[in-house]
Tab-separated table of C-alpha atoms in Angstrom:
chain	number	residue	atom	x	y	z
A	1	UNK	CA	137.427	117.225	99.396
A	2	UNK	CA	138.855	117.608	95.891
A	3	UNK	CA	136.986	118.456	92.655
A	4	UNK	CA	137.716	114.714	91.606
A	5	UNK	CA	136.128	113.493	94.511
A	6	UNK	CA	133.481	115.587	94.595
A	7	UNK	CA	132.742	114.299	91.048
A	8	UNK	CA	132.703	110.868	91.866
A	9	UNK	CA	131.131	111.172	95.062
A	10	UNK	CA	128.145	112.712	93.274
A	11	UNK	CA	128.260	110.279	89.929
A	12	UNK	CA	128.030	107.618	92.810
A	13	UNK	CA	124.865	109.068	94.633
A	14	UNK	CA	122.815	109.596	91.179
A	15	UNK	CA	123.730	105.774	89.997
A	16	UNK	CA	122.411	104.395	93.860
A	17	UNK	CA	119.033	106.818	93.723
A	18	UNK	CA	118.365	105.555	90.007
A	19	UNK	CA	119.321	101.813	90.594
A	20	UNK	CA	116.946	101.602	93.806
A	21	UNK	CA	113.996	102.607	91.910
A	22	UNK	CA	114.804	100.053	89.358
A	23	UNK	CA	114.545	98.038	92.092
A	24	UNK	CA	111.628	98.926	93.783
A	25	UNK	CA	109.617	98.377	90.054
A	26	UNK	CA	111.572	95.217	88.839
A	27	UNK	CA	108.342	93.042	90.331
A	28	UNK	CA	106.181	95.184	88.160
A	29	UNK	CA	104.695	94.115	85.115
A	30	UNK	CA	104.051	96.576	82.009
A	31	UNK	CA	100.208	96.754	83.111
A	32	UNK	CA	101.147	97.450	86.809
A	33	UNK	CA	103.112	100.583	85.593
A	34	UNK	CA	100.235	101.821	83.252
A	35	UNK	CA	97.153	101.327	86.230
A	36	UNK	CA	96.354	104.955	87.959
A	37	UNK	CA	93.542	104.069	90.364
A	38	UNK	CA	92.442	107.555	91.626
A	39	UNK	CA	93.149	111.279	90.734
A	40	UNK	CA	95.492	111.569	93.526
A	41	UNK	CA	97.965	109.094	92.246
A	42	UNK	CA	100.108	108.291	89.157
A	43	UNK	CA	101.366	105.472	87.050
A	44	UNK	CA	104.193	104.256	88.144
A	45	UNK	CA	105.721	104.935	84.226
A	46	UNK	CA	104.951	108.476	84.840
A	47	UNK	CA	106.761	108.410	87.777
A	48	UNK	CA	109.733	107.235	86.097
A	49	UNK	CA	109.581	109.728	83.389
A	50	UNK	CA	108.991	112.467	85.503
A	51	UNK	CA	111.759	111.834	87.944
A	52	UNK	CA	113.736	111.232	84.468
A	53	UNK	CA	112.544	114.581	83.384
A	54	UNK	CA	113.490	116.389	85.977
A	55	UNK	CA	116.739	115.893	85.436
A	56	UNK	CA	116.955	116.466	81.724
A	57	UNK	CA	114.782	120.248	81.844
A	58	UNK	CA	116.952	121.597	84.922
A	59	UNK	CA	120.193	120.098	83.997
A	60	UNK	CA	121.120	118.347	80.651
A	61	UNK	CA	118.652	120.803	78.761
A	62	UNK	CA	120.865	123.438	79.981
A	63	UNK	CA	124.095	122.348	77.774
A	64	UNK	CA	123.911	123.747	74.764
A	65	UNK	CA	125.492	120.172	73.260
A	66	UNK	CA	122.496	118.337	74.649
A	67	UNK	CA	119.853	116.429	72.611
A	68	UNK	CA	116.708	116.250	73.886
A	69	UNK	CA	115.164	112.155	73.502
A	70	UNK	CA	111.959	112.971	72.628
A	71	UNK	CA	110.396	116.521	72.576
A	72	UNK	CA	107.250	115.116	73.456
A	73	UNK	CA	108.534	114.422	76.701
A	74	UNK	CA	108.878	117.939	78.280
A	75	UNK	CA	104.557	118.264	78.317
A	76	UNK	CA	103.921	114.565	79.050
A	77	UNK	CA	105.731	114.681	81.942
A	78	UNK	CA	105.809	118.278	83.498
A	79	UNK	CA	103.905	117.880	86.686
A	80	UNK	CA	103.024	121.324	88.136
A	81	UNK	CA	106.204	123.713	86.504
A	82	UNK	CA	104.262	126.276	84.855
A	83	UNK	CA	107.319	128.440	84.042
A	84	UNK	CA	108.533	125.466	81.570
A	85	UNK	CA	104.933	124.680	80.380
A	86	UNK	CA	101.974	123.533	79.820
A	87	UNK	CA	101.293	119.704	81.214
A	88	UNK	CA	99.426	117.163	80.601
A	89	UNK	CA	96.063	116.744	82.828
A	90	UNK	CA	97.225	114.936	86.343
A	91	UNK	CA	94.208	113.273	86.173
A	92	UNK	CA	94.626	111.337	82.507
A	93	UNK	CA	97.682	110.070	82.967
A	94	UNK	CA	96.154	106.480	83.307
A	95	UNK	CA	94.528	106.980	80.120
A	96	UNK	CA	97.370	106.958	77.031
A	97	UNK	CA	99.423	104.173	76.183
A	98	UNK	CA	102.320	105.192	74.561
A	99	UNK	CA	105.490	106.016	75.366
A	100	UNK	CA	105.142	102.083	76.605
A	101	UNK	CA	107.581	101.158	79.466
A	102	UNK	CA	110.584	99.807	77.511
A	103	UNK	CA	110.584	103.320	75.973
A	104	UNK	CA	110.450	105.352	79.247
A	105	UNK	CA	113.191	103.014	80.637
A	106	UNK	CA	115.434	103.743	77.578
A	107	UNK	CA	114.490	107.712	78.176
A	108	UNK	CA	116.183	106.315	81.849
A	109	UNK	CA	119.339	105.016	80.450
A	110	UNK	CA	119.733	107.742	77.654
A	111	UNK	CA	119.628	110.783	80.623
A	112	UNK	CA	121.515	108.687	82.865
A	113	UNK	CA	124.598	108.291	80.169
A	114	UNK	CA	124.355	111.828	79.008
A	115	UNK	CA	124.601	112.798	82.943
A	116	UNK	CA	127.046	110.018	84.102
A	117	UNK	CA	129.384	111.524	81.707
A	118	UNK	CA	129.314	115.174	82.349
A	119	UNK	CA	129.972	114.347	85.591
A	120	UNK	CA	133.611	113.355	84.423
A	121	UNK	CA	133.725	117.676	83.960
A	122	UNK	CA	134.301	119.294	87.282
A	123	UNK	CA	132.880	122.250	85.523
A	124	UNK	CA	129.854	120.558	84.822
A	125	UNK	CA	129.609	119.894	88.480
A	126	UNK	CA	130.470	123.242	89.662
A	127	UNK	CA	127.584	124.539	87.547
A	128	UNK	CA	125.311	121.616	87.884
A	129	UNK	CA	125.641	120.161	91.409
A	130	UNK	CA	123.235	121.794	93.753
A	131	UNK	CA	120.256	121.259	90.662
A	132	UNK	CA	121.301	117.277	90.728
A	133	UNK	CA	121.122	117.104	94.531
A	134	UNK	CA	117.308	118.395	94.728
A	135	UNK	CA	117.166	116.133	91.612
A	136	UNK	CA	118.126	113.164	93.677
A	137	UNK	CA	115.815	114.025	96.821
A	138	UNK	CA	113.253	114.556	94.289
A	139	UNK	CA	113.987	110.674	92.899
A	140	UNK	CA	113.807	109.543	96.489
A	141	UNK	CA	110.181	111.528	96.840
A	142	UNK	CA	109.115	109.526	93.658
A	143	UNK	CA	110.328	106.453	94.964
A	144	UNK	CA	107.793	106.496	98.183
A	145	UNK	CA	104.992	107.617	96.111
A	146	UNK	CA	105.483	104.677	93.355
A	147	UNK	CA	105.002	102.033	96.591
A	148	UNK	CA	102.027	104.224	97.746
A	149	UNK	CA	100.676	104.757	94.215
A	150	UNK	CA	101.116	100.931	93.461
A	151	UNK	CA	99.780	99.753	96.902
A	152	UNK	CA	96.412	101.500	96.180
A	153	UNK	CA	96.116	100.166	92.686
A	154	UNK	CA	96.441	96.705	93.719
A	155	UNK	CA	94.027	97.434	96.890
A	156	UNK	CA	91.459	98.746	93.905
A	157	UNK	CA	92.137	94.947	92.558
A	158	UNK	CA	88.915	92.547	93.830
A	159	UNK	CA	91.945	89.922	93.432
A	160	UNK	CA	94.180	91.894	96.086
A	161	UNK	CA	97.004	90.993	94.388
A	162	UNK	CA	100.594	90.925	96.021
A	163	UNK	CA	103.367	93.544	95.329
A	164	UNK	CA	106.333	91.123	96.642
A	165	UNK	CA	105.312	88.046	98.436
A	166	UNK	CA	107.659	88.794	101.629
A	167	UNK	CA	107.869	88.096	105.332
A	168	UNK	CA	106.621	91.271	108.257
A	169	UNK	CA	109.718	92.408	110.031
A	170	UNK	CA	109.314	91.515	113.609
A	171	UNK	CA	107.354	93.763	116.016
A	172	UNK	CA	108.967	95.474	119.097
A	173	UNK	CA	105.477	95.907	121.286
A	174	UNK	CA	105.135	99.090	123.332
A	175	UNK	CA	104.719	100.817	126.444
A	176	UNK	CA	103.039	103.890	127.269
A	177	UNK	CA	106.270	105.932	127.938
A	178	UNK	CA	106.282	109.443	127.607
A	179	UNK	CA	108.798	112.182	127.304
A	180	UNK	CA	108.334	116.020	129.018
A	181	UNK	CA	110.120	118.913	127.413
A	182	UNK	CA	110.380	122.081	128.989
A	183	UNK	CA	109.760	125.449	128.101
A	184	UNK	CA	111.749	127.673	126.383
A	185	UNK	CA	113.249	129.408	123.290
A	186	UNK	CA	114.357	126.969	120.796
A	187	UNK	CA	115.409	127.114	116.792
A	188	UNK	CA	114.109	125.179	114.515
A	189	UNK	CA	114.409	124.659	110.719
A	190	UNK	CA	117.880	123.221	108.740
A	191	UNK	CA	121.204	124.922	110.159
A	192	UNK	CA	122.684	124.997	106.915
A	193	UNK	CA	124.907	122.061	107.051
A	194	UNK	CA	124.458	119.903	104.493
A	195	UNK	CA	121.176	119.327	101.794
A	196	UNK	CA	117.406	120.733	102.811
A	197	UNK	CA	114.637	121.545	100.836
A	198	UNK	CA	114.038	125.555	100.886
A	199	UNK	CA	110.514	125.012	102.945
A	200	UNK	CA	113.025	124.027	105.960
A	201	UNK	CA	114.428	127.037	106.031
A	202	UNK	CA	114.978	129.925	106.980
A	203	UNK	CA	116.243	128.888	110.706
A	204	UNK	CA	114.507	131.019	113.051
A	205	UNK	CA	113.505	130.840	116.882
A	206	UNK	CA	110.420	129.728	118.660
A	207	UNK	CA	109.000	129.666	122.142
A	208	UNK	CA	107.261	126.685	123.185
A	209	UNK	CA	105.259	126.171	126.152
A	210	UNK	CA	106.049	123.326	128.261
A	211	UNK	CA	104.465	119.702	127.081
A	212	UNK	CA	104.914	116.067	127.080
A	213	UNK	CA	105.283	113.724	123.837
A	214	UNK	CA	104.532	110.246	123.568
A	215	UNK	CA	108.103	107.952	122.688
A	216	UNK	CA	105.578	105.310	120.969
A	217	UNK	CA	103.817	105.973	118.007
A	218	UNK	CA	100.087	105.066	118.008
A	219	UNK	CA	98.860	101.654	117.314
A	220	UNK	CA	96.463	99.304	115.353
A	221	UNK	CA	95.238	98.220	119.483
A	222	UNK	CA	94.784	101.467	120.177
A	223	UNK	CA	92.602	102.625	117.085
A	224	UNK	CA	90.785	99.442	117.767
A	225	UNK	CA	89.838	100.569	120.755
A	226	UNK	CA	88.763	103.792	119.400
A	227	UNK	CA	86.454	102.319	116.465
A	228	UNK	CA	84.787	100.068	119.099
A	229	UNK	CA	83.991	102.996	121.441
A	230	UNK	CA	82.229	104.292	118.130
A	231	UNK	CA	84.714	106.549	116.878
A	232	UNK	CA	83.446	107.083	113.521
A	233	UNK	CA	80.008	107.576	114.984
A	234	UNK	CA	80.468	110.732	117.236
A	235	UNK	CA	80.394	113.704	115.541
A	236	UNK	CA	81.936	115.412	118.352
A	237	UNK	CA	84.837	114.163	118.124
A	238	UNK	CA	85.634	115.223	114.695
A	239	UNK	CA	86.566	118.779	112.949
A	240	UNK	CA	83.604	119.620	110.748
A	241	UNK	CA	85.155	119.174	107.259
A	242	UNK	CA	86.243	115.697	108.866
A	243	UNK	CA	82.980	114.821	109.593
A	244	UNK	CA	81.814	115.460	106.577
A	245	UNK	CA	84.479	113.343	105.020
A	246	UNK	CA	83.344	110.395	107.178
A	247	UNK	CA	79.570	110.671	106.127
A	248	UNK	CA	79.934	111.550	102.280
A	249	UNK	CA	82.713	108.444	101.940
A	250	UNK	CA	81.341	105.995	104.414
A	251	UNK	CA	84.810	106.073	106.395
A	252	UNK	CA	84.551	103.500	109.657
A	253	UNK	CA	87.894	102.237	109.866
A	254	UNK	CA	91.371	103.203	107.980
A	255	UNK	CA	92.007	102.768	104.704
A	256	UNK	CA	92.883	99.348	103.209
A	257	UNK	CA	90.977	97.911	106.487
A	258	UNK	CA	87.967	95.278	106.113
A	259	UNK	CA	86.087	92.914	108.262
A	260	UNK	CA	86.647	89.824	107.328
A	261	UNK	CA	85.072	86.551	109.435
A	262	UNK	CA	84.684	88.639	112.520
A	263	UNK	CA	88.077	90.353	112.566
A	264	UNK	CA	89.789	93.390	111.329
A	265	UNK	CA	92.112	92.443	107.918
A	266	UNK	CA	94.413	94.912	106.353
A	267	UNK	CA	95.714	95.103	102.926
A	268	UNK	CA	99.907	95.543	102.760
A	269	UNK	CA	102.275	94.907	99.724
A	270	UNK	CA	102.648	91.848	100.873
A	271	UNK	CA	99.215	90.942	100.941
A	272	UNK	CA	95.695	90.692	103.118
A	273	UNK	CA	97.003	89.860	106.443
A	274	UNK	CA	95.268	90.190	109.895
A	275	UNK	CA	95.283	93.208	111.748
A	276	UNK	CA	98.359	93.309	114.465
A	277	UNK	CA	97.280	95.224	117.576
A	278	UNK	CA	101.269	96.251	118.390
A	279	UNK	CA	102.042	97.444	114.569
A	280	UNK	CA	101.630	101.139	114.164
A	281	UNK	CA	98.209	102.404	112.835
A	282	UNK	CA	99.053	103.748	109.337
A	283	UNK	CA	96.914	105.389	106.115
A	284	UNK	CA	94.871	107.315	108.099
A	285	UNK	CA	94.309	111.404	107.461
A	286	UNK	CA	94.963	113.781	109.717
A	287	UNK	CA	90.993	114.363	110.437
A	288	UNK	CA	91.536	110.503	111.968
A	289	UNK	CA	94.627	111.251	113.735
A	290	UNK	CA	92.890	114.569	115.007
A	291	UNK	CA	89.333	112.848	116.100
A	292	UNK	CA	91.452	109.795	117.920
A	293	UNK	CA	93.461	112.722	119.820
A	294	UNK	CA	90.523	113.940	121.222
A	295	UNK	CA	89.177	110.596	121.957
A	296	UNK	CA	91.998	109.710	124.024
A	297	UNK	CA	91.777	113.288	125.755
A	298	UNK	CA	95.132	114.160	123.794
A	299	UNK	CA	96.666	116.485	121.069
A	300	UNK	CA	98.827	116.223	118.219
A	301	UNK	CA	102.551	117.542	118.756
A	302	UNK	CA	102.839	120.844	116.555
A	303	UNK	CA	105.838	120.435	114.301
A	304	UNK	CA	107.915	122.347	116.422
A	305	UNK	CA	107.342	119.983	119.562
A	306	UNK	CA	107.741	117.318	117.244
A	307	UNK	CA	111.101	118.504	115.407
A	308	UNK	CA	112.113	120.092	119.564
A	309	UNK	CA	111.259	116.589	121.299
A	310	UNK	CA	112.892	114.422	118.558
A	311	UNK	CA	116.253	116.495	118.451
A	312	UNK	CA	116.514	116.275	122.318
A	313	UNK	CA	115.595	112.456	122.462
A	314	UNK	CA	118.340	111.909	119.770
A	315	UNK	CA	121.727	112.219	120.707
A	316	UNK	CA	123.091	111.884	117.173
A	317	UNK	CA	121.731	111.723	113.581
A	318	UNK	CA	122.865	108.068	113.297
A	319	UNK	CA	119.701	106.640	115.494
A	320	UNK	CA	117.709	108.099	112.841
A	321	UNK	CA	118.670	105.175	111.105
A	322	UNK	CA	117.381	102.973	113.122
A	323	UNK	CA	113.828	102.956	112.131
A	324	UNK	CA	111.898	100.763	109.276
A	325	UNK	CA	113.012	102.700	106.012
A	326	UNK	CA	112.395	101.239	102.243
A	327	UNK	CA	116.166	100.453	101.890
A	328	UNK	CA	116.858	98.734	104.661
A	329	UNK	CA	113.678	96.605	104.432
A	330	UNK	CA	114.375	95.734	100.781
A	331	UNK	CA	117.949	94.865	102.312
A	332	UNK	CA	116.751	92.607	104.846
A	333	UNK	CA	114.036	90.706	102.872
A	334	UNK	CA	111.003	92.322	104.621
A	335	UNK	CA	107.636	93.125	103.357
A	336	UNK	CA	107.484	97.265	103.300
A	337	UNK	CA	104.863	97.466	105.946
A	338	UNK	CA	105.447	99.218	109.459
A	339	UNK	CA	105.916	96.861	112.039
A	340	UNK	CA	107.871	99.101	115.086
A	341	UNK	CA	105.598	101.382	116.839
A	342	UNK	CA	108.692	102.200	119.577
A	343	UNK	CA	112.561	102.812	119.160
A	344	UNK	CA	112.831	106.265	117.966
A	345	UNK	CA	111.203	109.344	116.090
A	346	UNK	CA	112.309	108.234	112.295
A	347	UNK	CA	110.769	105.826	110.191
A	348	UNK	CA	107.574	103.205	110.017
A	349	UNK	CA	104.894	106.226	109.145
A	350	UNK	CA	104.928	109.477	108.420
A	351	UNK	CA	103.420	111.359	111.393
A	352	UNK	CA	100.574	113.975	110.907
A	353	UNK	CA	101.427	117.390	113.262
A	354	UNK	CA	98.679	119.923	114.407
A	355	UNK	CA	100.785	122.367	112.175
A	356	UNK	CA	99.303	123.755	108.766
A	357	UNK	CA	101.899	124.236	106.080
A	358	UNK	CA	102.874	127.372	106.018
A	359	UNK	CA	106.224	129.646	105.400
A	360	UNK	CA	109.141	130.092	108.099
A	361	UNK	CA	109.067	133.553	108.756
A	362	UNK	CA	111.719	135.242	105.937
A	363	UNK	CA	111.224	132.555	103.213
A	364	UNK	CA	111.351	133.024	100.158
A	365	UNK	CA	111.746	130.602	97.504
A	366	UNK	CA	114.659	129.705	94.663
A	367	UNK	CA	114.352	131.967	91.663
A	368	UNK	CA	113.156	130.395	88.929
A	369	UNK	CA	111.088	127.127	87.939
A	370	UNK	CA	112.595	125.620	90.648
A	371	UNK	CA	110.847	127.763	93.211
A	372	UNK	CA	107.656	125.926	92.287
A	373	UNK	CA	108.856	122.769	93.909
A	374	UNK	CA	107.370	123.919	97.505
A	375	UNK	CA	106.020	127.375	98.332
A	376	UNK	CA	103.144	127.454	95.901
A	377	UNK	CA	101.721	124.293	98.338
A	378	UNK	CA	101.818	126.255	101.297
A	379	UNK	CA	98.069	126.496	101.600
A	380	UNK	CA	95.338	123.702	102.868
A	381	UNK	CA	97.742	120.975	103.779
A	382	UNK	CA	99.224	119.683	107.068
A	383	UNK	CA	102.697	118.902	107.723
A	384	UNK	CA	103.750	115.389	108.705
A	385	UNK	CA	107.160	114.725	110.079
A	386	UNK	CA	109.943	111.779	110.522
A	387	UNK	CA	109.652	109.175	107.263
A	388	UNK	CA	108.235	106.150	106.886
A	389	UNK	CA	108.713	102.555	105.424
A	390	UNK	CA	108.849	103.940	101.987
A	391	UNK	CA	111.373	106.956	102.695
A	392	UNK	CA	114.970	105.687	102.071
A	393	UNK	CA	117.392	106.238	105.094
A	394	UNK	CA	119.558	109.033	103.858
A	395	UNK	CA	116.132	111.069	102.407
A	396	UNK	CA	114.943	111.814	106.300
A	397	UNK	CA	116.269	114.103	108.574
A	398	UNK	CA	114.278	115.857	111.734
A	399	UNK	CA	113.656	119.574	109.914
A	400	UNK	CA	112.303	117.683	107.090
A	401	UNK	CA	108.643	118.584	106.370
A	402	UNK	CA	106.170	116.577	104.524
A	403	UNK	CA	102.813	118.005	103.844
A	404	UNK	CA	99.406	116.495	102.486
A	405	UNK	CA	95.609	117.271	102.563
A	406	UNK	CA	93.707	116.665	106.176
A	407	UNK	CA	91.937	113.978	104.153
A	408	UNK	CA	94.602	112.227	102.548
A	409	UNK	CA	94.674	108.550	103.517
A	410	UNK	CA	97.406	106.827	101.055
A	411	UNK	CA	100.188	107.802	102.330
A	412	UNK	CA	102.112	105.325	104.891
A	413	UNK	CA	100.955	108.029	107.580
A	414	UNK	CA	99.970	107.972	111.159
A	415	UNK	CA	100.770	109.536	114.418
A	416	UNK	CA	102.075	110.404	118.009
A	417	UNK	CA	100.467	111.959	120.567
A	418	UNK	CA	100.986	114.871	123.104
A	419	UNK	CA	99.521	117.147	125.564
């Protein structure tokens, strides 16, 4: 590929990324975008500062011809980069008003101009390119957490108020089909061709023993089931800390579920809508996933069975495109809700693995402020793997590792099982 090409190749990535967040908050109003319902979540007009702001402090900043838009900007909306600075408490960012939204979406255009143009210089790409490609993956990360973000703030709401008033995608049903792996060596991690995050890498080799893998993710039937045999009642079921969890915040079903008139009810972006038993189960933590596991006299896959089973069940990266992604529900005019529970490792929920998240053996990560992006996590959180409904398409890929808190609920996250 030529340098030309290159350039425009790139210009045309950063304008699709930006325009499909635009997208995903053009039903929003001003007051949506200021609400942050819990500590764990943020405004949706941070979010599109910050993702804004990434791209200004590790690109434009670095051209000495660049003007900063507002010098305000680089503590407001610093998330966790404490080799740039100091930032302003996670947990406050609900509480100021100003910049207002027609501001931060003018901070939006202003970057994207100043970018779009030095993108014309292929020596601006040359120096610029790999920093703009996390940049972008680091848009489409902020994309799925301004649907989860929003979809709890609204479920906070006593009004349950609709995102986008749109129809469920039709369900595929299941069957209990399983898929046995043998043992062996295998490698895992990115191979180097084409983008990764640094926590998928290095590539390295692992034995694992023989197991089997379930081709159907778990479903809303199937956690019925559990729930009516008393799941959240038997402490023996669940680790300790996840016990704990279930006493001290009165868990008995997952999150956005409620009884209503003798049935189970779920909250989704498009609305309350009955619980379907064939739909994946979704939002619950990994202390769920773990405690229906050994309900069902089960496991979770490790990461490496997962990543392992899903490579040899897909012949080529193309059928990763054929699960329920953000863009291609947008696309089609369906709600962004999981609706296939079957068809494929990618897509509908994230899936919770019995892995901790920890470093390949040999990583190290990027010099810099950049480095902060994943290693400094690697502690107290559990990987997930495959994308969900609010992952765009070309963001997922079977190396890629998510990671969360055992207890963490409001994410679009479920499981698979395997023994």
């Amino acid at each position: 590929m030529n340098e030309n090409a290159a350039d425009s190749s790139l210009s045309k990535q950063f304008e699709s990324v930006r325009r499909f967040t635009d997208r995903i908050t053009a039903s929003l109003s001003p007051e949506d975008c200021m609400v942050q319902s819990m500590e764990d979540a943020s405004p949706v007009r941070w979010h599109l500062a910050h993702g804004t702001w990434f791209f200004e402090t590790f690109v434009l900043k670095q051209e000495a011809d660049y003007t900063v838009f507002d010098k305000h900007f680089s503590y407001l909306f610093n998330s966790y980069y404490n080799a740039i600075g100091e930032q302003f408490p996670r947990p406050n960012r609900g509480t100021i008003s100003r910049p207002g939204l027609d501001c931060i979406r003018e901070y939006r255009r202003y970057v994207d101009r100043e970018l779009l143009s030095r993108l014309q210089s292929p020596d601006f790409v040359a120096r610029h390119a790999e920093t703009i490609t996390v940049g972008l993956n680091h848009e489409q990360q902020h994309q799925e957490l301004i649907l989860t973000d929003i979809k709890n703030a609204l479920a906070s709401n006593p009004m349950l108020p609709v995102y986008e008033d749109r129809e469920f995608a039709p369900s595929n049903g299941t069957t209990d089909s399983w898929a046995e792996i043998t043992d062996g060596k295998y490698d895992v991690g990115h191979d180097g061709d084409g983008f990764c995050f640094d926590n998928e890498l290095p590539r390295h080799t692992v034995f694992l023993p023989a197991f089997r893998i379930s081709l159907n993710l778990t479903t809303c039937g199937q956690f019925i089931e559990f729930i009516n045999d008393g799941g959240y009642e038997r402490p023996e079921l669940w680790l300790s800390l996840g016990w704990n969890a279930v006493k001290e915040r009165s868990w008995n079903a997952p999150l956005y579920w409620m009884r209503r008139d003798g049935r189970w009810m779920q909250f989704t972006l498009a609305g309350l809508t009955p619980v379907d038993p064939d739909w994946p189960i979704c939002h619950v933590s990994y202390f769920e996933a773990d405690a229906f596991a050994r309900w069902a006299g089960k496991r979770l896959p490790t990461e490496f069975e997962w990543e392992v089973a899903c490579r040899s069940l897909t012949e080529t990266r193309a059928e990763a495109n054929t699960g329920q992604f953000a863009d291609k529900l947008f696309a089609g005019g369906y709600a962004i809700h999981p609706t296939l529970s079957s068809g494929g490792f990618f897509g509908s929920v994230w899936q919770w693995t019995a892995s901790s998240y920890q470093a390949y053996p040999g990583y190290r990560p990027p010099p810099g402020a950049i480095g902060e992006y994943n290693g400094k996590f690697m502690c107290n959180q559990y990987v997930l793997r495959g994308g969900s409904v609010a992952t765009s398409q070309s963001h997922i890929r079977d190396t890629y590792r998510n990671f969360f808190p055992a207890d963490a609920r409001w994410q679009f996250s479920g499981f698979r099982l395997a023994e």
